[in-house]
Amino acid sequence: MTDELKNTYDVVVIGGGAAGLNGALMLARARRSVVVIDAGAPRNAPASGVHGLLARDGISPAELVERGRTEVRGYGGQVVSGEVGAAAREESGFQVILTDGRTVRARRLLLATGLVDELPDVPGLRSRWGRDVVHCPYCHGWEIRDRAIGVLGSGPLSVHQAMLFRQWSDDVTFFSHTLPVPTGEEAEQLAARGIRVVDGEVASLEIAEDRLVGVRLRDGGLVKREALAVAPRMVARTGFLAGLGLRPVEHPSGAGEHIPSDATGRTDVPGVWVAGNVTDLSAQVGGAAAAGATAAAHINADLIAEETRQAVAAARARDEVAFSAEVESRVCEAVLGDRRHGL
């Protein structure tokens, strides 16, 4: 990965996951100067494979990223290792400042920085994250099918998560943990689907021979489980955006914070687009890649519109200069003619 940055690009892409790389691929193929600045901390790094991605199901996250980088470079795009510390608007676009002091300018920005999963503070949980502690049934459900699955009550979507994982196993237990025990319609739904509810706070996970074997409750009880689903709080990586006036807001689902955008990824800040988990908390790899492509197409169209306006203005200016020169020439000819005739 080359770290040599040019001074200016049509587009700087911040974040080198599926959304950022696919956006850069589209822009490079559109003959745009584009660089991807990647901090190298992908959300899905703990996972053994990417799932639900057509023709690439099961590919490791690292291999997918490396293939993407190669494709971007193949069309003349750059991928640079670095972390962005700040971004600010300038008269002609934006300035991006890396934490190591390097700077680069861009006419447009595509933010694909992803998100951070804030996990419950339960001993043993983080070390199993992406293995037998999971969050997404579409990413991991097949791999833990027919096992004894626990679902940790940790957020507003936890009951919904339990209902989803029931599709992959008949043996699902919901641990209320720090949430109130489900009542009313939720309790009725869980019971109807045969999902056991365990009241009480979870104290830790029991690990034996490098695998999850149970969930230990605060009262000392142990419930045997082979996998645990957790709904983390998902928070977009946006710390460097304050200088642009972009700030994360609570997602309508209550699952975390994101940067709002329209369907194309356009934000409220002119010239700035977002794609992937930074705006869509639930996007899987395929959806994030598609969003990157969509944003890139609209960025390119926006640049074309700007270039067309500039070309029209330049053409009008040339026409005005030519017209003025022609008028001046005719006036001079008329004056000289008058002199020749003694007028």
Coordinates of C-alpha atoms in Angstrom, one line a residue:
M1 CA 0.0 0.0 0.0
T2 CA 1.6 3.3 -1.1
D3 CA 1.4 6.2 1.3
E4 CA 2.3 8.9 -1.2
L5 CA -0.5 11.4 -1.5
K6 CA -1.1 13.8 -4.3
N7 CA -2.1 17.4 -3.4
T8 CA -5.6 17.3 -4.9
Y9 CA -8.2 14.7 -6.0
D10 CA -11.6 14.8 -7.5
V11 CA -12.8 12.7 -4.6
V12 CA -11.2 11.6 -1.3
V13 CA -12.9 8.4 0.1
I14 CA -12.4 8.1 3.9
G15 CA -12.7 4.4 4.9
G16 CA -11.6 1.4 3.0
G17 CA -14.2 -1.2 3.7
A18 CA -16.8 -2.5 1.2
A19 CA -18.6 0.8 0.8
G20 CA -15.5 2.9 0.4
L21 CA -13.7 0.6 -2.0
N22 CA -16.7 0.0 -4.2
G23 CA -17.3 3.7 -4.3
A24 CA -13.7 4.3 -5.3
L25 CA -13.9 1.6 -7.9
M26 CA -16.8 3.3 -9.6
L27 CA -15.1 6.7 -9.5
A28 CA -11.8 5.3 -10.8
R29 CA -13.7 3.6 -13.7
A30 CA -15.3 7.0 -14.3
R31 CA -11.8 8.4 -14.8
R32 CA -11.9 10.4 -11.6
S33 CA -8.8 11.0 -9.6
V34 CA -9.7 9.2 -6.3
V35 CA -7.9 8.1 -3.2
V36 CA -9.1 5.9 -0.4
I37 CA -7.7 6.7 3.1
D38 CA -8.0 3.6 5.2
A39 CA -7.2 3.4 9.0
G40 CA -7.2 -0.5 8.7
A41 CA -9.7 -1.2 11.5
P42 CA -12.7 -2.9 9.8
R43 CA -15.7 -3.7 11.9
N44 CA -15.9 -7.3 10.6
A45 CA -12.2 -8.2 11.3
P46 CA -13.1 -10.7 14.0
A47 CA -15.4 -12.7 11.7
S48 CA -14.0 -15.8 9.9
G49 CA -16.0 -15.0 6.8
V50 CA -18.3 -12.7 4.9
H51 CA -21.7 -14.2 4.3
G52 CA -24.7 -13.4 2.2
L53 CA -22.5 -11.9 -0.5
L54 CA -23.2 -13.4 -4.0
A55 CA -20.3 -15.3 -5.5
R56 CA -18.1 -14.5 -2.6
D57 CA -19.9 -16.2 0.3
G58 CA -17.5 -17.2 3.0
I59 CA -14.6 -15.1 1.8
S60 CA -12.5 -13.8 4.6
P61 CA -12.9 -10.1 5.4
A62 CA -9.1 -9.5 4.8
E63 CA -9.2 -11.2 1.4
L64 CA -12.2 -9.3 0.3
V65 CA -10.6 -6.0 1.2
E66 CA -7.3 -6.9 -0.5
R67 CA -9.2 -7.9 -3.7
G68 CA -11.0 -4.6 -3.6
R69 CA -7.8 -2.6 -3.2
T70 CA -6.2 -4.4 -6.1
E71 CA -9.3 -3.6 -8.3
V72 CA -9.3 0.1 -7.3
R73 CA -5.6 0.4 -8.1
G74 CA -6.1 -1.4 -11.4
Y75 CA -8.1 1.6 -12.6
G76 CA -5.7 4.2 -11.4
G77 CA -7.2 4.8 -8.0
Q78 CA -5.0 5.0 -4.9
V79 CA -5.4 3.3 -1.5
V80 CA -3.4 5.0 1.3
S81 CA -2.9 3.8 4.9
G82 CA -3.7 6.5 7.4
E83 CA -6.2 7.9 9.8
V84 CA -8.1 11.1 9.2
G85 CA -8.1 13.6 12.1
A86 CA -10.1 16.5 10.7
A87 CA -11.8 17.7 7.6
A88 CA -12.7 21.3 6.7
R89 CA -14.4 23.2 3.9
E90 CA -12.3 25.4 1.6
E91 CA -13.4 27.7 -1.2
S92 CA -12.8 25.1 -3.9
G93 CA -13.7 22.0 -1.9
F94 CA -12.3 20.4 1.2
Q95 CA -9.1 19.9 3.1
V96 CA -8.5 16.5 4.8
I97 CA -5.9 16.4 7.5
L98 CA -4.4 13.0 8.6
T99 CA -3.4 12.4 12.2
D100 CA 0.3 12.1 11.1
G101 CA 0.2 15.7 9.7
R102 CA -0.3 14.9 6.0
T103 CA -3.0 16.9 4.2
V104 CA -4.9 16.4 0.9
R105 CA -7.5 18.4 -0.9
A106 CA -10.7 17.1 -2.6
R107 CA -13.5 18.5 -4.6
R108 CA -15.9 16.0 -3.0
L109 CA -15.8 13.7 0.0
L110 CA -17.2 10.1 0.4
L111 CA -17.4 9.1 4.0
A112 CA -17.4 5.3 4.5
T113 CA -15.9 5.1 8.0
G114 CA -18.3 2.4 9.3
L115 CA -19.2 2.1 12.9
V116 CA -18.0 0.8 16.3
D117 CA -19.9 -1.9 18.2
E118 CA -20.2 -0.9 21.8
L119 CA -20.6 -4.3 23.6
P120 CA -22.2 -4.9 27.0
D121 CA -19.7 -5.1 29.8
V122 CA -19.9 -8.9 30.5
P123 CA -16.7 -10.7 31.3
G124 CA -15.7 -13.1 28.5
L125 CA -18.0 -11.5 25.9
R126 CA -15.6 -9.4 23.9
S127 CA -13.0 -12.1 23.4
R128 CA -15.7 -14.3 21.8
W129 CA -17.0 -11.5 19.6
G130 CA -17.4 -12.7 16.0
R131 CA -16.9 -16.3 16.9
D132 CA -19.7 -17.8 19.1
V133 CA -20.8 -14.4 20.3
V134 CA -22.6 -12.8 17.3
H135 CA -25.1 -10.1 16.4
C136 CA -26.6 -10.7 13.0
P137 CA -28.5 -13.9 12.1
Y138 CA -28.0 -13.3 8.4
C139 CA -24.2 -13.1 8.9
H140 CA -23.9 -16.0 11.5
G141 CA -27.2 -17.8 11.8
W142 CA -26.3 -20.7 9.4
E143 CA -23.0 -21.3 11.3
I144 CA -24.8 -21.7 14.6
R145 CA -27.9 -23.4 13.3
D146 CA -29.5 -26.1 15.6
R147 CA -27.3 -25.1 18.5
A148 CA -28.3 -23.9 21.9
I149 CA -28.5 -20.2 21.4
G150 CA -28.8 -17.5 24.0
V151 CA -29.9 -13.9 23.3
L152 CA -28.7 -11.2 25.7
G153 CA -31.1 -8.5 26.5
S154 CA -29.0 -5.4 25.8
G155 CA -31.0 -3.0 23.7
P156 CA -34.4 -2.0 22.2
L157 CA -34.0 -4.7 19.4
S158 CA -33.1 -7.6 21.7
V159 CA -36.5 -9.3 21.7
H160 CA -36.7 -8.9 17.9
Q161 CA -33.3 -10.5 17.7
A162 CA -34.5 -13.5 19.7
M163 CA -37.4 -13.9 17.3
L164 CA -35.0 -13.9 14.4
F165 CA -32.6 -16.4 15.8
R166 CA -35.5 -18.8 16.4
Q167 CA -35.5 -19.3 12.7
W168 CA -32.1 -21.0 12.9
S169 CA -32.7 -23.1 16.1
D170 CA -35.5 -24.6 18.2
D171 CA -33.4 -24.0 21.3
V172 CA -33.3 -20.3 22.0
T173 CA -33.2 -18.7 25.5
F174 CA -33.7 -15.0 26.1
F175 CA -31.7 -13.5 29.0
S176 CA -33.4 -10.3 30.2
H177 CA -30.0 -9.3 31.8
T178 CA -30.3 -5.5 32.5
L179 CA -33.6 -5.1 30.7
P180 CA -37.1 -5.5 32.2
V181 CA -38.6 -9.0 31.7
P182 CA -40.7 -8.9 28.6
T183 CA -44.4 -8.5 29.2
G184 CA -47.6 -8.2 27.2
E185 CA -47.4 -8.9 23.5
E186 CA -43.6 -9.5 23.6
A187 CA -44.0 -12.1 26.3
E188 CA -46.8 -13.7 24.4
Q189 CA -44.8 -13.9 21.2
L190 CA -41.7 -15.4 22.9
A191 CA -43.8 -18.0 24.6
A192 CA -45.7 -18.9 21.4
R193 CA -42.4 -19.4 19.6
G194 CA -41.0 -21.6 22.4
I195 CA -38.3 -19.1 23.5
R196 CA -37.5 -19.5 27.2
V197 CA -37.0 -16.3 29.2
V198 CA -34.5 -16.2 32.0
D199 CA -34.7 -13.3 34.4
G200 CA -31.7 -11.9 36.2
E201 CA -28.4 -10.3 35.2
V202 CA -25.7 -12.2 33.4
A203 CA -22.4 -12.2 35.3
S204 CA -20.1 -13.8 32.8
L205 CA -19.7 -16.3 30.0
E206 CA -18.3 -19.8 30.7
I207 CA -15.6 -20.9 28.2
A208 CA -14.1 -24.3 28.0
E209 CA -11.5 -25.6 25.4
D210 CA -11.9 -22.3 23.5
R211 CA -15.6 -22.5 23.0
L212 CA -18.7 -21.1 24.8
V213 CA -20.4 -23.6 27.0
G214 CA -22.7 -21.5 29.1
V215 CA -24.0 -18.3 30.6
R216 CA -23.4 -17.6 34.3
L217 CA -26.0 -15.6 36.1
R218 CA -25.3 -13.2 38.9
D219 CA -27.1 -15.5 41.3
G220 CA -24.6 -18.3 40.4
G221 CA -26.9 -20.3 38.1
L222 CA -25.5 -21.6 34.9
V223 CA -27.5 -22.0 31.7
K224 CA -25.7 -24.1 29.1
R225 CA -25.4 -22.3 25.7
E226 CA -23.3 -22.8 22.7
A227 CA -23.7 -19.4 21.1
L228 CA -24.9 -16.0 22.3
A229 CA -26.5 -13.3 20.3
V230 CA -25.9 -9.7 21.4
A231 CA -27.4 -6.4 20.1
P232 CA -24.5 -3.9 20.5
R233 CA -25.0 -0.2 20.5
M234 CA -23.8 0.8 17.0
V235 CA -22.0 4.2 16.8
A236 CA -20.8 5.7 13.5
R237 CA -17.1 6.7 13.3
T238 CA -17.5 10.4 12.9
G239 CA -15.2 12.2 15.4
F240 CA -13.3 14.1 12.6
L241 CA -16.5 15.5 11.1
A242 CA -17.2 18.4 13.5
G243 CA -15.3 20.8 11.3
L244 CA -17.7 20.1 8.5
G245 CA -20.8 20.7 10.6
L246 CA -21.7 17.0 10.4
R247 CA -22.7 15.4 13.7
P248 CA -24.2 11.9 14.3
V249 CA -27.8 11.7 15.5
E250 CA -29.8 8.9 17.1
H251 CA -30.9 6.3 14.6
P252 CA -34.7 5.9 14.4
S253 CA -34.4 2.2 15.6
G254 CA -32.8 3.3 18.8
A255 CA -29.8 1.0 18.0
G256 CA -27.2 3.7 17.9
E257 CA -26.0 6.8 16.1
H258 CA -25.6 7.5 12.4
I259 CA -25.1 10.3 9.9
P260 CA -28.4 10.9 8.1
S261 CA -28.5 11.0 4.3
D262 CA -30.9 10.8 1.4
A263 CA -31.2 7.6 -0.8
T264 CA -28.1 8.5 -2.8
G265 CA -25.9 9.1 0.3
R266 CA -26.0 12.8 0.0
T267 CA -25.7 14.6 3.4
D268 CA -26.9 18.0 4.4
V269 CA -23.4 19.4 3.8
P270 CA -23.0 20.2 0.1
G271 CA -20.2 18.0 -1.5
V272 CA -20.3 15.3 1.2
W273 CA -21.7 11.8 0.7
V274 CA -21.9 8.9 3.1
A275 CA -22.2 5.1 2.4
G276 CA -22.3 1.9 4.4
N277 CA -22.7 1.5 8.2
V278 CA -21.8 5.2 8.9
T279 CA -25.4 6.0 7.7
D280 CA -27.1 2.6 7.5
L281 CA -26.4 0.7 10.8
S282 CA -27.9 -2.6 9.6
A283 CA -26.1 -2.7 6.2
Q284 CA -24.3 -6.0 5.5
V285 CA -21.3 -6.1 3.2
G286 CA -23.3 -6.4 0.0
G287 CA -25.6 -3.5 0.9
A288 CA -22.7 -1.4 1.9
A289 CA -20.9 -2.0 -1.3
A290 CA -24.0 -1.2 -3.3
A291 CA -24.5 2.0 -1.3
G292 CA -20.9 3.0 -2.1
A293 CA -21.5 2.4 -5.9
T294 CA -24.7 4.5 -5.7
A295 CA -23.0 7.4 -3.9
A296 CA -20.1 7.3 -6.3
A297 CA -22.4 7.6 -9.4
H298 CA -24.1 10.6 -7.9
I299 CA -20.8 12.2 -6.9
N300 CA -19.6 11.8 -10.5
A301 CA -22.9 13.3 -11.8
D302 CA -22.5 16.2 -9.4
L303 CA -18.9 16.8 -10.6
I304 CA -20.1 16.7 -14.2
A305 CA -22.8 19.3 -13.5
E306 CA -20.2 21.6 -11.9
E307 CA -17.8 21.1 -14.8
T308 CA -20.6 21.8 -17.3
R309 CA -21.5 25.1 -15.5
Q310 CA -17.9 26.1 -15.5
A311 CA -17.5 25.2 -19.2
V312 CA -20.6 27.2 -20.1
A313 CA -19.4 30.2 -18.1
A314 CA -16.0 30.0 -19.8
A315 CA -17.6 29.7 -23.2
R316 CA -19.8 32.7 -22.5
A317 CA -16.8 34.7 -21.3
R318 CA -14.9 33.8 -24.5
D319 CA -17.8 34.8 -26.6
E320 CA -18.1 38.2 -24.8
V321 CA -14.4 38.8 -25.4
A322 CA -14.7 37.9 -29.0
F323 CA -17.7 40.1 -29.5
S324 CA -16.0 43.0 -27.8
A325 CA -13.0 42.6 -29.9
E326 CA -15.1 42.5 -33.1
V327 CA -17.0 45.6 -32.1
E328 CA -13.7 47.4 -31.3
S329 CA -12.3 46.3 -34.6
R330 CA -15.3 47.6 -36.6
V331 CA -15.2 50.9 -34.7
C332 CA -11.5 51.3 -35.6
E333 CA -12.2 50.5 -39.2
A334 CA -15.0 53.1 -39.3
V335 CA -12.8 55.8 -37.8
L336 CA -10.0 55.1 -40.2
G337 CA -12.4 55.1 -43.1
D338 CA -13.8 58.5 -42.0
R339 CA -10.3 59.9 -41.9
R340 CA -9.4 58.7 -45.3
H341 CA -12.5 60.5 -46.7
G342 CA -11.6 63.7 -44.8
L343 CA -14.6 63.5 -42.5

